[in-house]
Structures are given as structure tokens and as C-alpha cells.
Amino acid sequence: MANAKISSVVGRYVSFDVEEEEYKVFYLENGTGQPLVCQHTAGCHNHQWRGLLEDEEITENYRVIAYDLPRHGKSDPPLNKEWWKEEYKLTADFFTKFIVAFCDALELENPIFMGSSFGGNVALQLALHYPDRFDAVIPVEGADYSPGFYLDWWQHPHANAAQVCASGVWDLMAPQSPDKERWATWFYYSQGAEAFKGDLYYYSVDHDLRGKLEQIQGDKVKVVMLTGSYDYLTPPEAGKRTASQIKNAEFIEMEGIGHFPMSENHEEFRKYLLQALSAIHGVKA
Amino acid sequence: MTVTTTNDWSNRFKELNDSNEELNAHGKYFSCSYLLDMETTKILVQTHGGKIEKITMDPGPLDPYQFAIRASQDTWSKFSMPTPPPMYHGIFAASFQRDMKLEGDLLVLMQNLRCLTTQLELLRVVGIPA
């Protein structure tokens, strides 16, 4: 077929345990070089990183790896547990242990971790608790504390949860972001209602680093925070406030972008990401 | 666009709504009534099956509606700009970060959220009543 084109992005599964639980985790990857491990946002999946995964300027120098957190996309809930008999509530403890176990399973050396929203928050947790495992972290749309989004509306039985989740995050995106990319992000969010609320337990309840940021060893694990100007949950002032309390951290505000930068507008996001990567290597050089 | 009378505004809003491709594609069950409280102006919007059934400017005290979206005129003016500034770009954004209030039966709001969002963004085409 004349127009067929096979992408250089590949998808694989990796099986490993997190404490007593067995997981089979799906991830997409492309590129060679220092691992750049990417976490999607709450209630979503790794396709949010579709632009980055095929961004040749990045993949020339980085091995971009975007996984699906268990219960998202193609990563199932724990295989050896009757998970349906419990209410799903993600915790900082599990989230960080899972990410470290994933990096260990792939034998990643000196990775940079980047996550958005609850992924941005967990990047801060990784910097605090695992400074020896990561070269640097890039919290995107993260903050020390982000209350207010652990809501029953995401799973209300009298409303269409798929649409409530998808349209409930619509104005987390900037109106300037291309319609095509915003609607793709909306579409992903229509698929994740069941995990969204449990993810937000971590995002808005269990994640609270107020008073602990000064413990992050920013000279060991570089922290570069990126926040979009249209993010109403973790607005630029929240990112700035957080970065200002972390040793050696940097904060970059992204103009005209919202809470899902890599998914709603990769072309704008990549400019800031390149700045963040330069800041990381500038310090390390 | 200059809107000279509230009647012109109502007609224009209805015309835009009823011809909107998204609402025509997805609005089959989009039925609700709500109040837009803009401080100096109040608008009661009644929608049935995705089409505007009735728009009442400055409704009376006993006119019923299911939920209300209230904010200052300044907030609504910014919300209605073709490209709204940050924190005025949606009803959740303006409720979390500015003076917008969501009141009444929010379940109805949530049940209609997809089409309601599209309908409210028509304000970025027609503007708010003069």
C-alpha cells in the first residue's frame, strides 16, 4: 500500500512484582540514549505521549519509555488479587514503588522521570524518596499539594461517567491548543472513568509534601518543573511555590498550555521540554 | 460583533446552537434548564433534545430552572472572549480559581456536561448581551 508507514515506536509487556502483587505492564518506547520514563495523567494512558514518542529530536538522544500504570490502558489490575472486591485508592507508597520496580525490571540506568499531573506529583515523591535511583525528574503540572479533585462525580451512577470524566477535564486544557489534540485527549479520558477517581485519591488526598520539600536532595536529583498557564488545578503559582522550596530546582512556565501539555499541544510543549533537558544536563556537565 | 438588543442576542444564540454540528451529532438527550447569572443580566436557557426551546432574559423570581451558573459580569466577559484568558476559560476553571459559582441540581449539570460545555462556548461567538 503506497501510503502505509510503520512507526518506529514499539509496544511491549513486562511482568514483575510490586511487593506481593503481580503485574504485567504495557509500555511504548522509541529512541536510544538516556532513559526518559514518562507517566501519563490520572485516569488516562500512555498515548498522551504520542507526540514525544515520535519526536526525532528527542529520540535521537533519549530512550523515551511511556508505560500504562496498572488499571490504565493495556496494563491490567494485579493478576494475583481479587481487586474487584476493594475500592481502588492509589497511594504515594504504591505509586513510587511501582515506578522503581518498573525501572528495575527494564534495568534502566540513570533514568530521567517525567510525569504530568498526578505524574508530576509523584515525580516529586520520587525525588524525595529515591534520589539515588533517578538522574533527574521533570514534574509537569505538579505541586506539593493539589486538593479538590477527589470527587464522587467521576463515578456517579446517575451520570455518564465516561463523559463526565472527559468533559470534566476539558477546561484543564488551553483553548489555544489544537481542536484535534484536545479531542484526542477528551477521547482518552472517556476510557478511564473507573480508575480516575482512585487515581485522584492520590492526587488530592494522599499526596501532600507541604513542609517536606526542603528534604529533597536537589543537588543529587535535579528537579525542573514545567507548568502551563491555563492549568487551574496546579496553576503556575503552585509550581513556582513548590520549586522555590527545593534545592537547586528550576521552574518554567509554559505560556498558552493547560494541564495535559504533551497530549493537548506537543508542538508547544516540546520547546519547554528541550529547555528542561538542557537545564538538567547543564547542571550535570 | 455588536449585539444591539437582547432579542437579537437570543435569536443569534438559538441560531448558533441549533445549527451547531457537535450539538446536532450528540445532543439527542441534551435537555435541561439553567440560569446564567451575569450580575446585571440574568438569562434562563431551556434546551430540549439539543435545541434551544426558550430563552428568557431577566426571568421572574418564580421562573424555575435546574441549576445556575453565577459569576460577575467581568468574569463572564472574559469567559466569552474568543480566546479567554487563563482561569476564565471554562466553568470549572472559573469556579476553582475565580468567582464563578455552580448552584442547584449539579447532577443535571453533570449529566449534560458534554453538550453544556459546547453550548456555553457559543458565548465566544455571540458574546454576552449588551
Tab-separated table of C-alpha atoms in Angstrom:
chain	number	residue	atom	x	y	z
A	1	MET	CA	0.000	0.000	0.000
A	2	ALA	CA	1.544	3.265	-1.158
A	3	ASN	CA	0.735	5.382	1.901
A	4	ALA	CA	1.478	2.801	4.601
A	5	LYS	CA	4.053	3.815	7.187
A	6	ILE	CA	5.188	1.738	10.140
A	7	SER	CA	6.178	3.788	13.160
A	8	SER	CA	9.464	3.219	14.948
A	9	VAL	CA	7.540	3.189	18.248
A	10	VAL	CA	7.198	-0.322	19.657
A	11	GLY	CA	4.917	-1.667	22.372
A	12	ARG	CA	5.868	-4.446	24.781
A	13	TYR	CA	4.761	-6.061	28.010
A	14	VAL	CA	6.983	-6.591	31.028
A	15	SER	CA	5.966	-8.729	34.028
A	16	PHE	CA	7.230	-8.072	37.527
A	17	ASP	CA	6.108	-7.941	41.144
A	18	VAL	CA	5.479	-4.930	43.325
A	19	GLU	CA	5.800	-6.337	46.807
A	20	GLU	CA	3.314	-9.262	46.791
A	21	GLU	CA	1.372	-8.197	43.719
A	22	GLU	CA	1.957	-9.476	40.190
A	23	TYR	CA	1.724	-7.079	37.272
A	24	LYS	CA	2.006	-7.305	33.518
A	25	VAL	CA	2.724	-3.798	32.323
A	26	PHE	CA	2.392	-2.407	28.822
A	27	TYR	CA	4.781	0.247	27.593
A	28	LEU	CA	5.633	2.068	24.398
A	29	GLU	CA	9.176	3.062	23.581
A	30	ASN	CA	11.330	4.645	20.944
A	31	GLY	CA	14.849	6.063	20.713
A	32	THR	CA	18.249	5.426	22.165
A	33	GLY	CA	20.246	7.060	24.916
A	34	GLN	CA	19.429	8.079	28.456
A	35	PRO	CA	16.045	6.642	29.511
A	36	LEU	CA	13.270	9.223	29.730
A	37	VAL	CA	10.472	7.470	31.617
A	38	CYS	CA	7.047	9.046	31.111
A	39	GLN	CA	3.938	8.809	33.304
A	40	HIS	CA	0.511	9.711	31.906
A	41	THR	CA	-2.086	11.705	33.857
A	42	ALA	CA	-4.775	10.297	36.174
A	43	GLY	CA	-7.468	8.204	34.502
A	44	CYS	CA	-5.598	8.160	31.208
A	45	HIS	CA	-2.944	6.102	29.390
A	46	ASN	CA	0.386	6.288	27.645
A	47	HIS	CA	-0.926	7.522	24.324
A	48	GLN	CA	-0.824	11.010	25.797
A	49	TRP	CA	2.909	10.850	24.971
A	50	ARG	CA	2.292	10.008	21.278
A	51	GLY	CA	3.956	13.204	20.057
A	52	LEU	CA	7.047	12.792	22.197
A	53	LEU	CA	7.438	9.122	21.231
A	54	GLU	CA	7.825	10.126	17.590
A	55	ASP	CA	9.788	13.329	18.173
A	56	GLU	CA	13.069	12.601	16.403
A	57	GLU	CA	14.996	15.427	18.035
A	58	ILE	CA	14.262	13.826	21.402
A	59	THR	CA	14.518	10.157	20.432
A	60	GLU	CA	17.943	10.737	18.862
A	61	ASN	CA	19.291	11.304	22.351
A	62	TYR	CA	16.811	9.656	24.700
A	63	ARG	CA	15.153	6.293	25.042
A	64	VAL	CA	11.580	7.508	25.580
A	65	ILE	CA	9.521	4.988	27.546
A	66	ALA	CA	5.848	5.602	28.276
A	67	TYR	CA	4.103	2.944	30.327
A	68	ASP	CA	0.500	2.375	31.323
A	69	LEU	CA	0.104	2.384	35.081
A	70	PRO	CA	-1.794	-0.749	36.246
A	71	ARG	CA	-5.578	-0.318	35.737
A	72	HIS	CA	-4.916	2.017	32.787
A	73	GLY	CA	-4.698	1.374	29.051
A	74	LYS	CA	-3.309	-2.107	28.440
A	75	SER	CA	-1.904	-2.690	31.955
A	76	ASP	CA	-4.338	-4.806	33.924
A	77	PRO	CA	-5.001	-4.591	37.657
A	78	PRO	CA	-2.900	-7.002	39.788
A	79	LEU	CA	-3.052	-10.517	38.351
A	80	ASN	CA	-2.979	-12.401	41.657
A	81	LYS	CA	-5.536	-10.434	43.616
A	82	GLU	CA	-9.337	-10.150	43.712
A	83	TRP	CA	-9.022	-6.424	43.069
A	84	TRP	CA	-12.728	-6.077	42.280
A	85	LYS	CA	-13.540	-6.635	45.956
A	86	GLU	CA	-11.714	-3.465	47.034
A	87	GLU	CA	-12.172	0.202	46.319
A	88	TYR	CA	-9.217	1.441	44.284
A	89	LYS	CA	-7.292	4.202	46.031
A	90	LEU	CA	-3.820	4.922	44.727
A	91	THR	CA	-1.228	5.815	47.354
A	92	ALA	CA	2.143	7.537	47.154
A	93	ASP	CA	3.746	4.429	48.631
A	94	PHE	CA	2.483	2.075	45.908
A	95	PHE	CA	2.922	4.599	43.113
A	96	THR	CA	6.610	5.206	43.869
A	97	LYS	CA	7.367	1.524	44.483
A	98	PHE	CA	5.704	0.616	41.200
A	99	ILE	CA	7.771	3.127	39.218
A	100	VAL	CA	11.037	1.989	40.804
A	101	ALA	CA	10.110	-1.668	40.172
A	102	PHE	CA	9.324	-0.842	36.531
A	103	CYS	CA	12.704	0.885	36.087
A	104	ASP	CA	14.409	-2.076	37.773
A	105	ALA	CA	12.548	-4.589	35.583
A	106	LEU	CA	13.821	-2.804	32.456
A	107	GLU	CA	17.267	-2.424	34.065
A	108	LEU	CA	17.235	1.290	33.339
A	109	GLU	CA	20.387	3.141	34.319
A	110	ASN	CA	20.339	6.773	35.332
A	111	PRO	CA	16.806	7.483	34.064
A	112	ILE	CA	15.062	10.836	33.960
A	113	PHE	CA	11.488	10.563	35.188
A	114	MET	CA	8.820	12.835	33.753
A	115	GLY	CA	5.147	12.768	34.684
A	116	SER	CA	2.194	15.064	34.304
A	117	SER	CA	-0.483	15.980	36.867
A	118	PHE	CA	-0.502	13.106	39.361
A	119	GLY	CA	2.613	12.015	37.470
A	120	GLY	CA	4.134	15.393	38.225
A	121	ASN	CA	3.295	14.988	41.867
A	122	VAL	CA	4.811	11.514	42.004
A	123	ALA	CA	7.959	12.862	40.337
A	124	LEU	CA	8.397	14.991	43.459
A	125	GLN	CA	7.822	11.922	45.649
A	126	LEU	CA	10.493	10.012	43.689
A	127	ALA	CA	12.948	12.872	44.123
A	128	LEU	CA	12.280	12.830	47.854
A	129	HIS	CA	12.351	9.077	48.481
A	130	TYR	CA	14.584	7.676	45.700
A	131	PRO	CA	17.246	10.304	44.949
A	132	ASP	CA	19.795	7.595	44.095
A	133	ARG	CA	17.593	5.869	41.509
A	134	PHE	CA	16.961	8.822	39.177
A	135	ASP	CA	19.243	11.295	37.465
A	136	ALA	CA	16.563	13.958	37.395
A	137	VAL	CA	12.821	14.457	37.487
A	138	ILE	CA	10.595	16.716	35.421
A	139	PRO	CA	7.318	17.296	37.255
A	140	VAL	CA	4.836	18.618	34.701
A	141	GLU	CA	1.763	20.326	36.189
A	142	GLY	CA	2.852	19.163	39.644
A	143	ALA	CA	2.810	20.736	43.081
A	144	ASP	CA	3.500	19.977	46.705
A	145	TYR	CA	-0.248	19.717	47.329
A	146	SER	CA	-3.222	19.648	44.960
A	147	PRO	CA	-6.525	19.302	46.807
A	148	GLY	CA	-10.051	19.470	45.458
A	149	PHE	CA	-10.371	16.867	42.707
A	150	TYR	CA	-11.186	13.677	44.633
A	151	LEU	CA	-14.888	13.851	43.777
A	152	ASP	CA	-17.793	11.397	43.619
A	153	TRP	CA	-18.904	12.926	40.320
A	154	TRP	CA	-16.326	10.858	38.433
A	155	GLN	CA	-18.244	7.678	39.236
A	156	HIS	CA	-21.786	8.873	39.898
A	157	PRO	CA	-24.150	6.110	38.757
A	158	HIS	CA	-26.765	8.587	37.520
A	159	ALA	CA	-24.431	10.351	35.130
A	160	ASN	CA	-22.460	9.088	32.134
A	161	ALA	CA	-19.080	8.654	33.837
A	162	ALA	CA	-17.192	8.487	30.548
A	163	GLN	CA	-18.478	11.886	29.502
A	164	VAL	CA	-18.264	13.429	32.955
A	165	CYS	CA	-14.577	12.497	33.198
A	166	ALA	CA	-13.794	13.557	29.644
A	167	SER	CA	-15.704	16.836	29.696
A	168	GLY	CA	-14.810	17.398	33.345
A	169	VAL	CA	-11.184	17.825	32.321
A	170	TRP	CA	-11.973	19.764	29.119
A	171	ASP	CA	-11.169	23.156	30.561
A	172	LEU	CA	-7.982	21.875	32.097
A	173	MET	CA	-6.750	22.347	28.533
A	174	ALA	CA	-5.918	25.688	26.952
A	175	PRO	CA	-8.399	26.984	24.376
A	176	GLN	CA	-5.494	27.660	22.007
A	177	SER	CA	-4.489	24.015	21.873
A	178	PRO	CA	-5.492	22.423	18.549
A	179	ASP	CA	-9.026	21.003	18.479
A	180	LYS	CA	-7.735	17.724	17.077
A	181	GLU	CA	-5.371	17.188	20.014
A	182	ARG	CA	-7.849	18.365	22.649
A	183	TRP	CA	-10.492	15.998	21.329
A	184	ALA	CA	-7.984	13.126	21.238
A	185	THR	CA	-7.270	13.839	24.901
A	186	TRP	CA	-11.011	14.025	25.602
A	187	PHE	CA	-11.399	10.659	23.884
A	188	TYR	CA	-8.710	9.062	26.063
A	189	TYR	CA	-10.474	10.408	29.129
A	190	SER	CA	-13.734	8.810	28.068
A	191	GLN	CA	-11.974	5.448	28.544
A	192	GLY	CA	-10.654	5.736	32.075
A	193	ALA	CA	-13.508	6.606	34.404
A	194	GLU	CA	-13.115	3.559	36.610
A	195	ALA	CA	-9.521	4.382	37.576
A	196	PHE	CA	-9.811	8.168	37.532
A	197	LYS	CA	-11.346	8.629	40.948
A	198	GLY	CA	-8.938	6.211	42.637
A	199	ASP	CA	-6.022	7.990	40.989
A	200	LEU	CA	-7.314	11.264	42.325
A	201	TYR	CA	-7.250	9.880	45.846
A	202	TYR	CA	-3.502	10.030	45.458
A	203	TYR	CA	-3.541	13.350	43.602
A	204	SER	CA	-5.735	15.286	46.003
A	205	VAL	CA	-5.543	13.384	49.301
A	206	ASP	CA	-2.524	11.133	49.818
A	207	HIS	CA	-0.025	13.400	48.082
A	208	ASP	CA	0.994	16.131	50.486
A	209	LEU	CA	4.593	17.302	50.527
A	210	ARG	CA	3.955	20.562	52.318
A	211	GLY	CA	6.783	21.077	54.757
A	212	LYS	CA	8.861	18.290	53.197
A	213	LEU	CA	10.234	19.883	50.038
A	214	GLU	CA	13.404	21.058	51.710
A	215	GLN	CA	14.282	17.395	52.324
A	216	ILE	CA	14.583	16.757	48.580
A	217	GLN	CA	18.247	16.414	47.668
A	218	GLY	CA	18.103	18.673	44.653
A	219	ASP	CA	21.853	18.580	44.235
A	220	LYS	CA	21.643	14.820	43.723
A	221	VAL	CA	18.439	14.610	41.692
A	222	LYS	CA	17.818	17.688	39.579
A	223	VAL	CA	14.209	18.937	39.624
A	224	VAL	CA	12.887	21.019	36.720
A	225	MET	CA	9.191	21.862	36.988
A	226	LEU	CA	7.013	22.792	33.995
A	227	THR	CA	3.542	24.299	34.409
A	228	GLY	CA	1.076	25.580	31.806
A	229	SER	CA	-0.524	28.990	32.229
A	230	TYR	CA	-4.049	27.571	31.746
A	231	ASP	CA	-3.790	24.903	34.448
A	232	TYR	CA	-6.446	25.744	37.040
A	233	LEU	CA	-5.656	22.771	39.307
A	234	THR	CA	-1.936	23.386	39.717
A	235	PRO	CA	-1.590	26.928	38.398
A	236	PRO	CA	1.824	28.440	37.697
A	237	GLU	CA	1.978	29.972	41.168
A	238	ALA	CA	1.689	26.475	42.688
A	239	GLY	CA	4.574	25.168	40.596
A	240	LYS	CA	6.657	28.251	41.342
A	241	ARG	CA	5.920	27.955	45.061
A	242	THR	CA	6.910	24.283	45.033
A	243	ALA	CA	10.136	24.731	43.060
A	244	SER	CA	11.210	27.633	45.253
A	245	GLN	CA	11.395	25.297	48.242
A	246	ILE	CA	13.525	22.605	46.555
A	247	LYS	CA	17.273	22.967	46.495
A	248	ASN	CA	18.661	23.641	43.022
A	249	ALA	CA	15.215	23.289	41.402
A	250	GLU	CA	14.061	25.292	38.415
A	251	PHE	CA	10.588	26.374	37.349
A	252	ILE	CA	9.484	27.109	33.804
A	253	GLU	CA	6.043	28.492	32.998
A	254	MET	CA	4.584	27.316	29.705
A	255	GLU	CA	2.511	30.021	28.013
A	256	GLY	CA	-0.780	29.055	26.414
A	257	ILE	CA	-0.813	25.447	27.577
A	258	GLY	CA	-3.004	23.656	30.101
A	259	HIS	CA	-2.813	20.593	32.335
A	260	PHE	CA	-2.087	17.982	29.613
A	261	PRO	CA	0.764	19.666	27.707
A	262	MET	CA	2.222	16.615	25.953
A	263	SER	CA	-1.204	15.498	24.763
A	264	GLU	CA	-3.057	18.761	24.080
A	265	ASN	CA	-0.169	20.525	22.332
A	266	HIS	CA	3.084	18.601	21.939
A	267	GLU	CA	4.478	21.136	19.459
A	268	GLU	CA	4.392	23.874	22.105
A	269	PHE	CA	5.305	21.552	24.975
A	270	ARG	CA	8.448	20.248	23.293
A	271	LYS	CA	10.026	23.739	23.308
A	272	TYR	CA	9.815	23.838	27.087
A	273	LEU	CA	10.851	20.215	27.456
A	274	LEU	CA	14.035	20.927	25.497
A	275	GLN	CA	14.729	23.786	27.921
A	276	ALA	CA	14.196	21.438	30.856
A	277	LEU	CA	16.548	18.810	29.400
A	278	SER	CA	19.171	21.495	28.774
A	279	ALA	CA	18.832	22.639	32.377
A	280	ILE	CA	19.353	19.072	33.583
A	281	HIS	CA	22.446	18.489	31.503
A	282	GLY	CA	23.772	21.984	32.049
A	283	VAL	CA	23.947	21.305	35.749
A	284	LYS	CA	25.339	17.807	35.340
A	285	ALA	CA	28.008	18.841	32.822
B	1	MET	CA	-19.916	41.550	16.696
B	2	THR	CA	-22.249	44.203	18.117
B	3	VAL	CA	-25.445	42.936	19.650
B	4	THR	CA	-27.972	45.741	19.889
B	5	THR	CA	-30.910	44.180	21.716
B	6	THR	CA	-31.409	41.224	23.997
B	7	ASN	CA	-33.890	39.842	21.493
B	8	ASP	CA	-31.181	39.869	18.840
B	9	TRP	CA	-28.899	38.092	21.268
B	10	SER	CA	-31.449	35.366	21.998
B	11	ASN	CA	-32.123	34.782	18.321
B	12	ARG	CA	-28.439	34.641	17.495
B	13	PHE	CA	-27.674	32.250	20.350
B	14	LYS	CA	-30.515	29.952	19.320
B	15	GLU	CA	-29.440	30.060	15.673
B	16	LEU	CA	-25.854	29.156	16.553
B	17	ASN	CA	-26.947	26.415	18.947
B	18	ASP	CA	-29.483	24.783	16.672
B	19	SER	CA	-27.087	24.694	13.719
B	20	ASN	CA	-24.057	23.529	15.713
B	21	GLU	CA	-22.623	20.339	14.253
B	22	GLU	CA	-21.443	18.918	17.574
B	23	LEU	CA	-24.797	19.501	19.235
B	24	ASN	CA	-26.625	18.054	16.272
B	25	ALA	CA	-24.410	14.977	16.444
B	26	HIS	CA	-24.513	14.451	20.221
B	27	GLY	CA	-27.440	16.433	21.610
B	28	LYS	CA	-30.262	13.908	21.271
B	29	TYR	CA	-30.622	13.682	25.067
B	30	PHE	CA	-29.354	17.183	25.895
B	31	SER	CA	-32.336	18.563	27.809
B	32	CYS	CA	-32.104	20.887	30.787
B	33	SER	CA	-32.865	24.372	32.046
B	34	TYR	CA	-30.350	26.642	33.687
B	35	LEU	CA	-29.777	30.215	34.718
B	36	LEU	CA	-26.798	32.251	33.594
B	37	ASP	CA	-26.406	34.889	36.281
B	38	MET	CA	-24.142	37.639	34.952
B	39	GLU	CA	-24.684	40.053	37.825
B	40	THR	CA	-26.547	42.732	35.889
B	41	THR	CA	-28.087	40.346	33.377
B	42	LYS	CA	-29.791	37.014	34.006
B	43	ILE	CA	-30.619	34.549	31.260
B	44	LEU	CA	-32.747	31.427	31.619
B	45	VAL	CA	-31.828	28.897	28.932
B	46	GLN	CA	-34.142	25.968	28.249
B	47	THR	CA	-32.854	23.240	25.921
B	48	HIS	CA	-34.675	20.153	24.701
B	49	GLY	CA	-33.163	17.427	22.539
B	50	GLY	CA	-30.155	19.630	21.866
B	51	LYS	CA	-32.229	22.544	20.525
B	52	ILE	CA	-32.962	25.807	22.293
B	53	GLU	CA	-36.580	25.654	23.405
B	54	LYS	CA	-36.759	29.039	25.077
B	55	ILE	CA	-34.520	31.858	26.240
B	56	THR	CA	-35.871	34.181	28.908
B	57	MET	CA	-33.988	37.375	29.606
B	58	ASP	CA	-34.189	38.542	33.235
B	59	PRO	CA	-36.670	35.853	34.361
B	60	GLY	CA	-39.063	36.434	37.233
B	61	PRO	CA	-38.429	35.247	40.784
B	62	LEU	CA	-40.583	32.126	40.404
B	63	ASP	CA	-39.363	31.018	36.971
B	64	PRO	CA	-37.917	27.542	37.540
B	65	TYR	CA	-34.571	26.166	36.430
B	66	GLN	CA	-32.493	23.147	37.415
B	67	PHE	CA	-29.118	24.745	38.080
B	68	ALA	CA	-27.482	28.139	37.981
B	69	ILE	CA	-24.061	29.350	36.893
B	70	ARG	CA	-23.311	32.632	38.613
B	71	ALA	CA	-20.364	34.978	38.199
B	72	SER	CA	-19.598	38.664	37.938
B	73	GLN	CA	-20.089	40.421	34.646
B	74	ASP	CA	-16.320	40.795	34.413
B	75	THR	CA	-15.836	37.026	34.657
B	76	TRP	CA	-18.492	36.338	32.017
B	77	SER	CA	-16.964	38.987	29.736
B	78	LYS	CA	-13.609	37.242	29.912
B	79	PHE	CA	-15.193	33.787	29.613
B	80	SER	CA	-16.878	34.975	26.410
B	81	MET	CA	-13.784	36.362	24.695
B	82	PRO	CA	-12.841	34.443	21.522
B	83	THR	CA	-9.687	33.326	23.342
B	84	PRO	CA	-10.419	33.659	27.045
B	85	PRO	CA	-7.549	34.396	29.422
B	86	PRO	CA	-6.323	31.719	31.856
B	87	MET	CA	-8.740	30.793	34.645
B	88	TYR	CA	-11.703	32.240	32.709
B	89	HIS	CA	-11.638	29.548	30.035
B	90	GLY	CA	-14.228	27.155	31.474
B	91	ILE	CA	-16.847	26.773	34.173
B	92	PHE	CA	-14.602	24.532	36.285
B	93	ALA	CA	-11.574	26.795	35.826
B	94	ALA	CA	-13.539	29.900	36.800
B	95	SER	CA	-15.187	28.069	39.727
B	96	PHE	CA	-11.884	26.780	41.117
B	97	GLN	CA	-9.899	29.972	40.575
B	98	ARG	CA	-12.308	32.888	40.150
B	99	ASP	CA	-15.742	33.999	41.379
B	100	MET	CA	-17.965	31.598	39.432
B	101	LYS	CA	-20.459	29.535	41.449
B	102	LEU	CA	-22.244	26.367	40.327
B	103	GLU	CA	-25.526	26.032	42.198
B	104	GLY	CA	-28.689	23.930	42.179
B	105	ASP	CA	-29.030	20.375	40.905
B	106	LEU	CA	-25.446	19.730	39.831
B	107	LEU	CA	-26.333	16.165	38.854
B	108	VAL	CA	-28.269	17.608	35.902
B	109	LEU	CA	-25.254	19.732	35.032
B	110	MET	CA	-23.010	16.664	35.114
B	111	GLN	CA	-25.455	14.566	33.107
B	112	ASN	CA	-25.383	17.182	30.351
B	113	LEU	CA	-21.764	18.262	30.749
B	114	ARG	CA	-20.519	17.408	27.283
B	115	CYS	CA	-23.165	19.335	25.381
B	116	LEU	CA	-23.460	22.057	28.000
B	117	THR	CA	-19.753	22.801	27.576
B	118	THR	CA	-20.216	23.132	23.829
B	119	GLN	CA	-23.311	25.293	24.297
B	120	LEU	CA	-21.594	27.675	26.716
B	121	GLU	CA	-18.649	28.070	24.364
B	122	LEU	CA	-21.095	29.609	21.874
B	123	LEU	CA	-20.781	32.698	24.074
B	124	ARG	CA	-17.324	33.048	22.497
B	125	VAL	CA	-19.049	33.583	19.162
B	126	VAL	CA	-22.107	35.612	20.129
B	127	GLY	CA	-20.673	37.407	23.179
B	128	ILE	CA	-22.746	38.300	26.221
B	129	PRO	CA	-25.835	40.512	25.936
B	130	ALA	CA	-25.066	44.213	25.790
